[in-house]
Amino acid sequence: MSDYRIETKCVQGGYTPGNGEPRQIPIVQSTTFKYATSEDMGKLFDLEASGYFYTRLQNPTNDYVAAKIAELEGGTAAMLTSSGQAASFYAIFNIASCGDHVVSSATIYGGTYNLFAVTMKRMGIDFTFVSPDCTEEELNAAFRPNTKAVFGETIANPALTVLDIEKFANAAHAHGVPLIIDNTFATPYGCRPFEWGADIVTHSTTKYMDGHGAAVGGCIVDSGKFDWMAHADKFPGLCTPDDSYHGITYAEKFGKEGAFITKATAQLMRDFGSIQSPQNAFYLNLGLESLHVRMKRHCENGLAVAKFLQSSDKIDWVTYADLPGDKYHELAKKYLPNGTCGVVSFGVKGGRKAAEEFMKKLKLIAIETHVADARSCCLHPANATHRQMNDDELIACGITNNLVRLSCGLENAEDLIADLKQALGE
């Protein structure tokens, strides 16, 4: 469906039923798949034929939905995972291993920061965190001979910094490594990072893509543009024979368009098994069908609420890139012309205690460890998702102790503002 616009791809991408087949994607709720001969199944295990043999690796329902997301992002291949965290882990671990190094923006989701700085560090992968606002010289200085990737978020959670994708892509490519972008908050409706030089895109599909708080999931999409063989010495896992699959060299057999996702499926999903359930993939597809409609409303509500908060004398500061005068407004106009998202970050005057008291008084807006839902919700990150960080680490991530992350849902904006007013005592 490459000739269709994104709204049409949201509704009809990824799956085209044949004569007499289900109009909606079928839920293939099966762990295993039958074959007539051992030879037929053997071809699957040798990666000589396409098909399914065990849902821990692949499932038709998942592949329909992954194909839709690949179309939305403009990629060549995609894979669903059981969560956004699994997607971030697989995207890095597919090309980096013990002794390797990755450059990452510092303003990323707290769970991802912990995954990189603590868990993957225990696995022998070192990360250098740089400010998204760093100069080109500072960014280039972060690279090492063993650097294998650069990672960042289109819109950081919860700091809401907007990444200069082209700057980070140029630096990554100058050092012969791919740029991996978490596009969760922006969604492909707001930004398609591949058009700005990114090579791999990840999503927590739990957020806007699902949009209803119904199903946890993640996704990895490959642009199909990074030339792995041109940097074969950096990526032996893709460019040398894999003994666990009879000596297949992924980059040679599947080319730029399919090597990354094939390896992630054949190796990582095989061994770790963090696959999204077919039922959750079905729910995700229902959310994707209305993504373009919902994101427009999320952005409208986010801007209305941000303008109100900016006018309140009970609020220290507001971060929302669609606001004129915001630090990232010009980057948002460049990369996110359809609007950023429905998430607004702001500081309540009076520090941590004032932020906590404000949240207790909310009636319509719920306190949840969630974001990007049809229902509005909010969170105090320093007391929740980023609770494991010390003050210095919080500041490096762009988080103050009075920061409240508000996710504006699909309700009437005036009702949301009224709830904020009463909680602020206005």
mmCIF file of N, CA and C in Angstrom, residues 27-146:
data_model
loop_
_atom_site.group_PDB
_atom_site.id
_atom_site.type_symbol
_atom_site.label_atom_id
_atom_site.label_comp_id
_atom_site.label_asym_id
_atom_site.label_seq_id
_atom_site.Cartn_x
_atom_site.Cartn_y
_atom_site.Cartn_z
ATOM 1 N N ILE A 27 -7.448 -14.051 14.462
ATOM 2 C CA ILE A 27 -6.613 -14.351 15.621
ATOM 3 C C ILE A 27 -6.219 -15.819 15.519
ATOM 4 N N VAL A 28 -4.957 -16.072 15.217
ATOM 5 C CA VAL A 28 -4.469 -17.451 15.101
ATOM 6 C C VAL A 28 -3.981 -17.869 16.485
ATOM 7 N N GLN A 29 -4.932 -18.358 17.290
ATOM 8 C CA GLN A 29 -4.641 -18.701 18.690
ATOM 9 C C GLN A 29 -4.164 -20.146 18.761
ATOM 10 N N SER A 30 -2.946 -20.329 18.281
ATOM 11 C CA SER A 30 -2.371 -21.676 18.257
ATOM 12 C C SER A 30 -0.883 -21.587 18.553
ATOM 13 N N THR A 31 -0.400 -22.534 19.338
ATOM 14 C CA THR A 31 1.033 -22.549 19.626
ATOM 15 C C THR A 31 1.829 -23.201 18.515
ATOM 16 N N THR A 32 1.204 -24.127 17.774
ATOM 17 C CA THR A 32 1.941 -24.932 16.803
ATOM 18 C C THR A 32 1.206 -24.983 15.473
ATOM 19 N N PHE A 33 1.921 -25.459 14.457
ATOM 20 C CA PHE A 33 1.395 -25.478 13.100
ATOM 21 C C PHE A 33 1.761 -26.821 12.447
ATOM 22 N N LYS A 34 0.830 -27.376 11.706
ATOM 23 C CA LYS A 34 0.965 -28.720 11.146
ATOM 24 C C LYS A 34 1.615 -28.671 9.757
ATOM 25 N N TYR A 35 2.470 -29.682 9.493
ATOM 26 C CA TYR A 35 3.086 -29.833 8.177
ATOM 27 C C TYR A 35 2.967 -31.284 7.711
ATOM 28 N N ALA A 36 2.965 -31.450 6.391
ATOM 29 C CA ALA A 36 2.763 -32.776 5.818
ATOM 30 C C ALA A 36 3.995 -33.655 5.966
ATOM 31 N N THR A 37 5.188 -33.062 5.871
ATOM 32 C CA THR A 37 6.414 -33.858 5.933
ATOM 33 C C THR A 37 7.450 -33.181 6.814
ATOM 34 N N SER A 38 8.392 -33.970 7.294
ATOM 35 C CA SER A 38 9.512 -33.415 8.057
ATOM 36 C C SER A 38 10.383 -32.524 7.181
ATOM 37 N N GLU A 39 10.447 -32.864 5.883
ATOM 38 C CA GLU A 39 11.236 -32.048 4.968
ATOM 39 C C GLU A 39 10.672 -30.635 4.866
ATOM 40 N N ASP A 40 9.339 -30.523 4.833
ATOM 41 C CA ASP A 40 8.703 -29.205 4.780
ATOM 42 C C ASP A 40 9.048 -28.380 6.014
ATOM 43 N N MET A 41 8.976 -29.023 7.165
ATOM 44 C CA MET A 41 9.300 -28.299 8.399
ATOM 45 C C MET A 41 10.794 -27.989 8.465
ATOM 46 N N GLY A 42 11.618 -28.897 7.972
ATOM 47 C CA GLY A 42 13.063 -28.672 7.987
ATOM 48 C C GLY A 42 13.468 -27.423 7.238
ATOM 49 N N LYS A 43 12.756 -27.115 6.155
ATOM 50 C CA LYS A 43 13.062 -25.909 5.386
ATOM 51 C C LYS A 43 12.845 -24.645 6.223
ATOM 52 N N LEU A 44 11.852 -24.699 7.121
ATOM 53 C CA LEU A 44 11.607 -23.553 7.991
ATOM 54 C C LEU A 44 12.754 -23.383 8.982
ATOM 55 N N PHE A 45 13.213 -24.485 9.545
ATOM 56 C CA PHE A 45 14.302 -24.416 10.520
ATOM 57 C C PHE A 45 15.620 -23.996 9.872
ATOM 58 N N ASP A 46 15.739 -24.231 8.574
ATOM 59 C CA ASP A 46 16.946 -23.823 7.846
ATOM 60 C C ASP A 46 16.814 -22.421 7.258
ATOM 61 N N LEU A 47 15.667 -21.771 7.500
ATOM 62 C CA LEU A 47 15.362 -20.447 6.929
ATOM 63 C C LEU A 47 15.381 -20.468 5.408
ATOM 64 N N GLU A 48 15.005 -21.602 4.852
ATOM 65 C CA GLU A 48 14.932 -21.740 3.394
ATOM 66 C C GLU A 48 13.515 -21.513 2.874
ATOM 67 N N ALA A 49 12.541 -21.457 3.764
ATOM 68 C CA ALA A 49 11.146 -21.221 3.374
ATOM 69 C C ALA A 49 10.495 -20.359 4.446
ATOM 70 N N SER A 50 9.448 -19.635 4.067
ATOM 71 C CA SER A 50 8.713 -18.815 5.027
ATOM 72 C C SER A 50 7.513 -19.601 5.534
ATOM 73 N N GLY A 51 7.153 -19.361 6.771
ATOM 74 C CA GLY A 51 6.035 -20.079 7.358
ATOM 75 C C GLY A 51 6.136 -20.058 8.865
ATOM 76 N N TYR A 52 5.330 -20.896 9.512
ATOM 77 C CA TYR A 52 5.236 -20.878 10.967
ATOM 78 C C TYR A 52 5.352 -22.297 11.511
ATOM 79 N N PHE A 53 6.059 -22.419 12.626
ATOM 80 C CA PHE A 53 6.091 -23.739 13.252
ATOM 81 C C PHE A 53 5.877 -23.665 14.754
ATOM 82 N N TYR A 54 6.102 -22.481 15.366
ATOM 83 C CA TYR A 54 5.912 -22.360 16.804
ATOM 84 C C TYR A 54 5.724 -20.879 17.130
ATOM 85 N N THR A 55 4.683 -20.546 17.881
ATOM 86 C CA THR A 55 4.328 -19.152 18.098
ATOM 87 C C THR A 55 5.330 -18.413 18.977
ATOM 88 N N ARG A 56 6.242 -19.112 19.645
ATOM 89 C CA ARG A 56 7.278 -18.401 20.393
ATOM 90 C C ARG A 56 8.150 -17.556 19.458
ATOM 91 N N LEU A 57 8.227 -17.943 18.191
ATOM 92 C CA LEU A 57 9.026 -17.196 17.223
ATOM 93 C C LEU A 57 8.167 -16.273 16.357
ATOM 94 N N GLN A 58 7.130 -16.824 15.757
ATOM 95 C CA GLN A 58 6.305 -16.061 14.832
ATOM 96 C C GLN A 58 4.877 -16.577 14.865
ATOM 97 N N ASN A 59 3.956 -15.686 14.509
ATOM 98 C CA ASN A 59 2.551 -16.036 14.447
ATOM 99 C C ASN A 59 1.914 -15.193 13.340
ATOM 100 N N PRO A 60 0.996 -15.755 12.550
ATOM 101 C CA PRO A 60 0.413 -14.990 11.443
ATOM 102 C C PRO A 60 -0.277 -13.701 11.879
ATOM 103 N N THR A 61 -1.016 -13.724 12.989
ATOM 104 C CA THR A 61 -1.696 -12.517 13.444
ATOM 105 C C THR A 61 -0.678 -11.417 13.723
ATOM 106 N N ASN A 62 0.378 -11.785 14.425
ATOM 107 C CA ASN A 62 1.426 -10.814 14.725
ATOM 108 C C ASN A 62 2.050 -10.255 13.454
ATOM 109 N N ASP A 63 2.276 -11.116 12.488
ATOM 110 C CA ASP A 63 2.943 -10.660 11.272
ATOM 111 C C ASP A 63 2.065 -9.713 10.459
ATOM 112 N N TYR A 64 0.747 -9.919 10.461
ATOM 113 C CA TYR A 64 -0.150 -8.970 9.790
ATOM 114 C C TYR A 64 -0.023 -7.579 10.408
ATOM 115 N N VAL A 65 -0.007 -7.533 11.728
ATOM 116 C CA VAL A 65 0.045 -6.250 12.418
ATOM 117 C C VAL A 65 1.424 -5.619 12.282
ATOM 118 N N ALA A 66 2.472 -6.439 12.369
ATOM 119 C CA ALA A 66 3.824 -5.925 12.166
ATOM 120 C C ALA A 66 3.976 -5.336 10.770
ATOM 121 N N ALA A 67 3.369 -5.982 9.788
ATOM 122 C CA ALA A 67 3.432 -5.482 8.411
ATOM 123 C C ALA A 67 2.746 -4.126 8.298
ATOM 124 N N LYS A 68 1.636 -3.944 9.019
ATOM 125 C CA LYS A 68 0.955 -2.648 9.001
ATOM 126 C C LYS A 68 1.860 -1.566 9.590
ATOM 127 N N ILE A 69 2.501 -1.854 10.719
ATOM 128 C CA ILE A 69 3.361 -0.858 11.347
ATOM 129 C C ILE A 69 4.559 -0.542 10.455
ATOM 130 N N ALA A 70 5.094 -1.557 9.775
ATOM 131 C CA ALA A 70 6.191 -1.319 8.829
ATOM 132 C C ALA A 70 5.738 -0.381 7.717
ATOM 133 N N GLU A 71 4.517 -0.566 7.228
ATOM 134 C CA GLU A 71 3.983 0.329 6.198
ATOM 135 C C GLU A 71 3.817 1.744 6.730
ATOM 136 N N LEU A 72 3.324 1.867 7.955
ATOM 137 C CA LEU A 72 3.126 3.189 8.541
ATOM 138 C C LEU A 72 4.445 3.930 8.703
ATOM 139 N N GLU A 73 5.499 3.211 9.079
ATOM 140 C CA GLU A 73 6.802 3.838 9.295
ATOM 141 C C GLU A 73 7.611 3.968 8.002
ATOM 142 N N GLY A 74 7.196 3.288 6.952
ATOM 143 C CA GLY A 74 7.970 3.309 5.716
ATOM 144 C C GLY A 74 9.156 2.375 5.754
ATOM 145 N N GLY A 75 9.051 1.295 6.555
ATOM 146 C CA GLY A 75 10.134 0.333 6.669
ATOM 147 C C GLY A 75 9.922 -0.879 5.788
ATOM 148 N N THR A 76 10.890 -1.804 5.847
ATOM 149 C CA THR A 76 10.830 -2.997 4.999
ATOM 150 C C THR A 76 10.453 -4.254 5.767
ATOM 151 N N ALA A 77 10.610 -4.244 7.087
ATOM 152 C CA ALA A 77 10.284 -5.422 7.891
ATOM 153 C C ALA A 77 10.079 -4.987 9.333
ATOM 154 N N ALA A 78 9.270 -5.751 10.061
ATOM 155 C CA ALA A 78 8.989 -5.414 11.454
ATOM 156 C C ALA A 78 8.710 -6.676 12.246
ATOM 157 N N MET A 79 8.831 -6.564 13.565
ATOM 158 C CA MET A 79 8.589 -7.687 14.462
ATOM 159 C C MET A 79 7.919 -7.167 15.728
ATOM 160 N N LEU A 80 6.836 -7.828 16.142
ATOM 161 C CA LEU A 80 6.176 -7.470 17.388
ATOM 162 C C LEU A 80 6.875 -8.157 18.557
ATOM 163 N N THR A 81 6.892 -7.456 19.694
ATOM 164 C CA THR A 81 7.442 -8.020 20.921
ATOM 165 C C THR A 81 6.397 -7.917 22.030
ATOM 166 N N SER A 82 6.688 -8.541 23.152
ATOM 167 C CA SER A 82 5.711 -8.591 24.236
ATOM 168 C C SER A 82 5.568 -7.272 24.965
ATOM 169 N N SER A 83 6.545 -6.368 24.807
ATOM 170 C CA SER A 83 6.483 -5.062 25.465
ATOM 171 C C SER A 83 7.431 -4.103 24.762
ATOM 172 N N GLY A 84 7.297 -2.819 25.076
ATOM 173 C CA GLY A 84 8.237 -1.842 24.545
ATOM 174 C C GLY A 84 9.636 -2.062 25.080
ATOM 175 N N GLN A 85 9.747 -2.500 26.336
ATOM 176 C CA GLN A 85 11.055 -2.791 26.909
ATOM 177 C C GLN A 85 11.761 -3.901 26.132
ATOM 178 N N ALA A 86 11.008 -4.927 25.766
ATOM 179 C CA ALA A 86 11.590 -6.011 24.978
ATOM 180 C C ALA A 86 12.059 -5.502 23.622
ATOM 181 N N ALA A 87 11.296 -4.594 23.028
ATOM 182 C CA ALA A 87 11.693 -4.028 21.736
ATOM 183 C C ALA A 87 12.999 -3.257 21.855
ATOM 184 N N SER A 88 13.137 -2.446 22.906
ATOM 185 C CA SER A 88 14.375 -1.683 23.101
ATOM 186 C C SER A 88 15.557 -2.626 23.316
ATOM 187 N N PHE A 89 15.341 -3.659 24.135
ATOM 188 C CA PHE A 89 16.419 -4.623 24.403
ATOM 189 C C PHE A 89 16.829 -5.351 23.135
ATOM 190 N N TYR A 90 15.865 -5.892 22.406
ATOM 191 C CA TYR A 90 16.185 -6.638 21.190
ATOM 192 C C TYR A 90 16.895 -5.752 20.168
ATOM 193 N N ALA A 91 16.435 -4.508 20.019
ATOM 194 C CA ALA A 91 17.009 -3.627 19.002
ATOM 195 C C ALA A 91 18.491 -3.403 19.247
ATOM 196 N N ILE A 92 18.882 -3.289 20.518
ATOM 197 C CA ILE A 92 20.298 -3.103 20.855
ATOM 198 C C ILE A 92 21.039 -4.427 20.823
ATOM 199 N N PHE A 93 20.495 -5.429 21.479
ATOM 200 C CA PHE A 93 21.200 -6.705 21.646
ATOM 201 C C PHE A 93 21.350 -7.448 20.322
ATOM 202 N N ASN A 94 20.571 -7.091 19.330
ATOM 203 C CA ASN A 94 20.682 -7.727 18.016
ATOM 204 C C ASN A 94 22.002 -7.392 17.335
ATOM 205 N N ILE A 95 22.630 -6.260 17.745
ATOM 206 C CA ILE A 95 23.877 -5.845 17.091
ATOM 207 C C ILE A 95 25.001 -5.539 18.076
ATOM 208 N N ALA A 96 24.710 -5.551 19.376
ATOM 209 C CA ALA A 96 25.742 -5.273 20.375
ATOM 210 C C ALA A 96 25.797 -6.407 21.384
ATOM 211 N N SER A 97 26.995 -6.744 21.815
ATOM 212 C CA SER A 97 27.163 -7.818 22.791
ATOM 213 C C SER A 97 28.259 -7.436 23.780
ATOM 214 N N CYS A 98 28.629 -8.357 24.631
ATOM 215 C CA CYS A 98 29.615 -8.099 25.671
ATOM 216 C C CYS A 98 30.889 -7.477 25.083
ATOM 217 N N GLY A 99 31.298 -6.344 25.661
ATOM 218 C CA GLY A 99 32.484 -5.650 25.179
ATOM 219 C C GLY A 99 32.183 -4.514 24.231
ATOM 220 N N ASP A 100 30.898 -4.350 23.865
ATOM 221 C CA ASP A 100 30.514 -3.305 22.918
ATOM 222 C C ASP A 100 30.003 -2.062 23.647
ATOM 223 N N HIS A 101 29.742 -1.026 22.880
ATOM 224 C CA HIS A 101 29.403 0.295 23.413
ATOM 225 C C HIS A 101 28.290 0.916 22.572
ATOM 226 N N VAL A 102 27.419 1.683 23.229
ATOM 227 C CA VAL A 102 26.309 2.357 22.564
ATOM 228 C C VAL A 102 26.241 3.799 23.064
ATOM 229 N N VAL A 103 25.951 4.724 22.179
ATOM 230 C CA VAL A 103 25.715 6.120 22.541
ATOM 231 C C VAL A 103 24.208 6.331 22.614
ATOM 232 N N SER A 104 23.743 6.942 23.701
ATOM 233 C CA SER A 104 22.305 7.161 23.868
ATOM 234 C C SER A 104 22.033 8.573 24.341
ATOM 235 N N SER A 105 20.937 9.123 23.884
ATOM 236 C CA SER A 105 20.442 10.370 24.462
ATOM 237 C C SER A 105 20.151 10.132 25.942
ATOM 238 N N ALA A 106 20.435 11.107 26.770
ATOM 239 C CA ALA A 106 20.209 10.961 28.211
ATOM 240 C C ALA A 106 18.744 11.100 28.575
ATOM 241 N N THR A 107 17.994 11.868 27.795
ATOM 242 C CA THR A 107 16.585 12.090 28.131
ATOM 243 C C THR A 107 15.725 11.021 27.475
ATOM 244 N N ILE A 108 15.709 9.859 28.103
ATOM 245 C CA ILE A 108 14.896 8.755 27.632
ATOM 246 C C ILE A 108 14.054 8.238 28.791
ATOM 247 N N TYR A 109 13.093 7.417 28.478
ATOM 248 C CA TYR A 109 12.211 6.823 29.476
ATOM 249 C C TYR A 109 13.025 6.154 30.588
ATOM 250 N N GLY A 110 12.588 6.330 31.836
ATOM 251 C CA GLY A 110 13.340 5.823 32.974
ATOM 252 C C GLY A 110 13.575 4.333 32.924
ATOM 253 N N GLY A 111 12.585 3.571 32.454
ATOM 254 C CA GLY A 111 12.754 2.125 32.342
ATOM 255 C C GLY A 111 13.819 1.756 31.336
ATOM 256 N N THR A 112 13.892 2.510 30.241
ATOM 257 C CA THR A 112 14.913 2.258 29.232
ATOM 258 C C THR A 112 16.290 2.644 29.761
ATOM 259 N N TYR A 113 16.355 3.762 30.475
ATOM 260 C CA TYR A 113 17.618 4.187 31.082
ATOM 261 C C TYR A 113 18.143 3.105 32.026
ATOM 262 N N ASN A 114 17.255 2.564 32.853
ATOM 263 C CA ASN A 114 17.664 1.512 33.776
ATOM 264 C C ASN A 114 18.102 0.248 33.030
ATOM 265 N N LEU A 115 17.374 -0.091 31.972
ATOM 266 C CA LEU A 115 17.748 -1.238 31.139
ATOM 267 C C LEU A 115 19.166 -1.079 30.607
ATOM 268 N N PHE A 116 19.476 0.131 30.108
ATOM 269 C CA PHE A 116 20.783 0.378 29.512
ATOM 270 C C PHE A 116 21.886 0.527 30.566
ATOM 271 N N ALA A 117 21.622 1.377 31.559
ATOM 272 C CA ALA A 117 22.671 1.759 32.506
ATOM 273 C C ALA A 117 22.961 0.692 33.549
ATOM 274 N N VAL A 118 21.995 -0.172 33.816
ATOM 275 C CA VAL A 118 22.176 -1.179 34.866
ATOM 276 C C VAL A 118 22.176 -2.593 34.290
ATOM 277 N N THR A 119 21.032 -3.011 33.730
ATOM 278 C CA THR A 119 20.886 -4.408 33.317
ATOM 279 C C THR A 119 21.823 -4.784 32.178
ATOM 280 N N MET A 120 21.827 -3.989 31.101
ATOM 281 C CA MET A 120 22.690 -4.339 29.970
ATOM 282 C C MET A 120 24.159 -4.079 30.280
ATOM 283 N N LYS A 121 24.414 -3.185 31.216
ATOM 284 C CA LYS A 121 25.803 -2.995 31.655
ATOM 285 C C LYS A 121 26.321 -4.268 32.304
ATOM 286 N N ARG A 122 25.441 -4.968 33.053
ATOM 287 C CA ARG A 122 25.832 -6.250 33.656
ATOM 288 C C ARG A 122 26.142 -7.296 32.589
ATOM 289 N N MET A 123 25.590 -7.100 31.404
ATOM 290 C CA MET A 123 25.833 -8.016 30.300
ATOM 291 C C MET A 123 27.097 -7.649 29.534
ATOM 292 N N GLY A 124 27.769 -6.565 29.977
ATOM 293 C CA GLY A 124 29.019 -6.175 29.347
ATOM 294 C C GLY A 124 28.891 -5.158 28.243
ATOM 295 N N ILE A 125 27.695 -4.550 28.090
ATOM 296 C CA ILE A 125 27.484 -3.514 27.076
ATOM 297 C C ILE A 125 27.491 -2.168 27.778
ATOM 298 N N ASP A 126 28.374 -1.287 27.362
ATOM 299 C CA ASP A 126 28.545 0.008 28.017
ATOM 300 C C ASP A 126 27.794 1.086 27.239
ATOM 301 N N PHE A 127 27.192 2.005 27.970
ATOM 302 C CA PHE A 127 26.438 3.094 27.357
ATOM 303 C C PHE A 127 27.012 4.435 27.786
ATOM 304 N N THR A 128 27.132 5.347 26.842
ATOM 305 C CA THR A 128 27.467 6.735 27.130
ATOM 306 C C THR A 128 26.231 7.579 26.855
ATOM 307 N N PHE A 129 25.791 8.339 27.854
ATOM 308 C CA PHE A 129 24.589 9.153 27.727
ATOM 309 C C PHE A 129 24.971 10.603 27.457
ATOM 310 N N VAL A 130 24.391 11.146 26.404
ATOM 311 C CA VAL A 130 24.691 12.519 26.001
ATOM 312 C C VAL A 130 23.415 13.346 26.013
ATOM 313 N N SER A 131 23.561 14.628 26.221
ATOM 314 C CA SER A 131 22.403 15.513 26.173
ATOM 315 C C SER A 131 21.848 15.553 24.755
ATOM 316 N N PRO A 132 20.516 15.563 24.604
ATOM 317 C CA PRO A 132 19.965 15.695 23.252
ATOM 318 C C PRO A 132 20.310 17.040 22.617
ATOM 319 N N ASP A 133 20.707 17.992 23.464
ATOM 320 C CA ASP A 133 21.058 19.327 22.975
ATOM 321 C C ASP A 133 22.557 19.486 22.760
ATOM 322 N N CYS A 134 23.308 18.387 22.841
ATOM 323 C CA CYS A 134 24.758 18.470 22.698
ATOM 324 C C CYS A 134 25.147 18.998 21.321
ATOM 325 N N THR A 135 26.319 19.563 21.255
ATOM 326 C CA THR A 135 26.836 20.014 19.965
ATOM 327 C C THR A 135 27.293 18.810 19.148
ATOM 328 N N GLU A 136 27.521 19.037 17.870
ATOM 329 C CA GLU A 136 28.025 17.958 17.022
ATOM 330 C C GLU A 136 29.377 17.465 17.528
ATOM 331 N N GLU A 137 30.203 18.386 18.031
ATOM 332 C CA GLU A 137 31.517 18.008 18.550
ATOM 333 C C GLU A 137 31.370 17.130 19.795
ATOM 334 N N GLU A 138 30.466 17.512 20.690
ATOM 335 C CA GLU A 138 30.238 16.719 21.900
ATOM 336 C C GLU A 138 29.679 15.346 21.560
ATOM 337 N N LEU A 139 28.800 15.293 20.578
ATOM 338 C CA LEU A 139 28.218 14.019 20.172
ATOM 339 C C LEU A 139 29.280 13.108 19.574
ATOM 340 N N ASN A 140 30.077 13.637 18.686
ATOM 341 C CA ASN A 140 31.121 12.816 18.059
ATOM 342 C C ASN A 140 32.155 12.336 19.067
ATOM 343 N N ALA A 141 32.387 13.130 20.103
ATOM 344 C CA ALA A 141 33.366 12.749 21.117
ATOM 345 C C ALA A 141 32.910 11.557 21.950
ATOM 346 N N ALA A 142 31.613 11.253 21.925
ATOM 347 C CA ALA A 142 31.077 10.139 22.715
ATOM 348 C C ALA A 142 31.338 8.782 22.071
ATOM 349 N N PHE A 143 31.689 8.768 20.791
ATOM 350 C CA PHE A 143 31.897 7.500 20.083
ATOM 351 C C PHE A 143 33.233 6.869 20.456
ATOM 352 N N ARG A 144 33.249 5.533 20.395
ATOM 353 C CA ARG A 144 34.456 4.757 20.630
ATOM 354 C C ARG A 144 34.644 3.784 19.458
ATOM 355 N N PRO A 145 35.800 3.174 19.349
ATOM 356 C CA PRO A 145 35.996 2.187 18.275
ATOM 357 C C PRO A 145 35.009 1.023 18.352
ATOM 358 N N ASN A 146 34.508 0.704 19.565
ATOM 359 C CA ASN A 146 33.587 -0.425 19.720
ATOM 360 C C ASN A 146 32.121 0.005 19.799
#
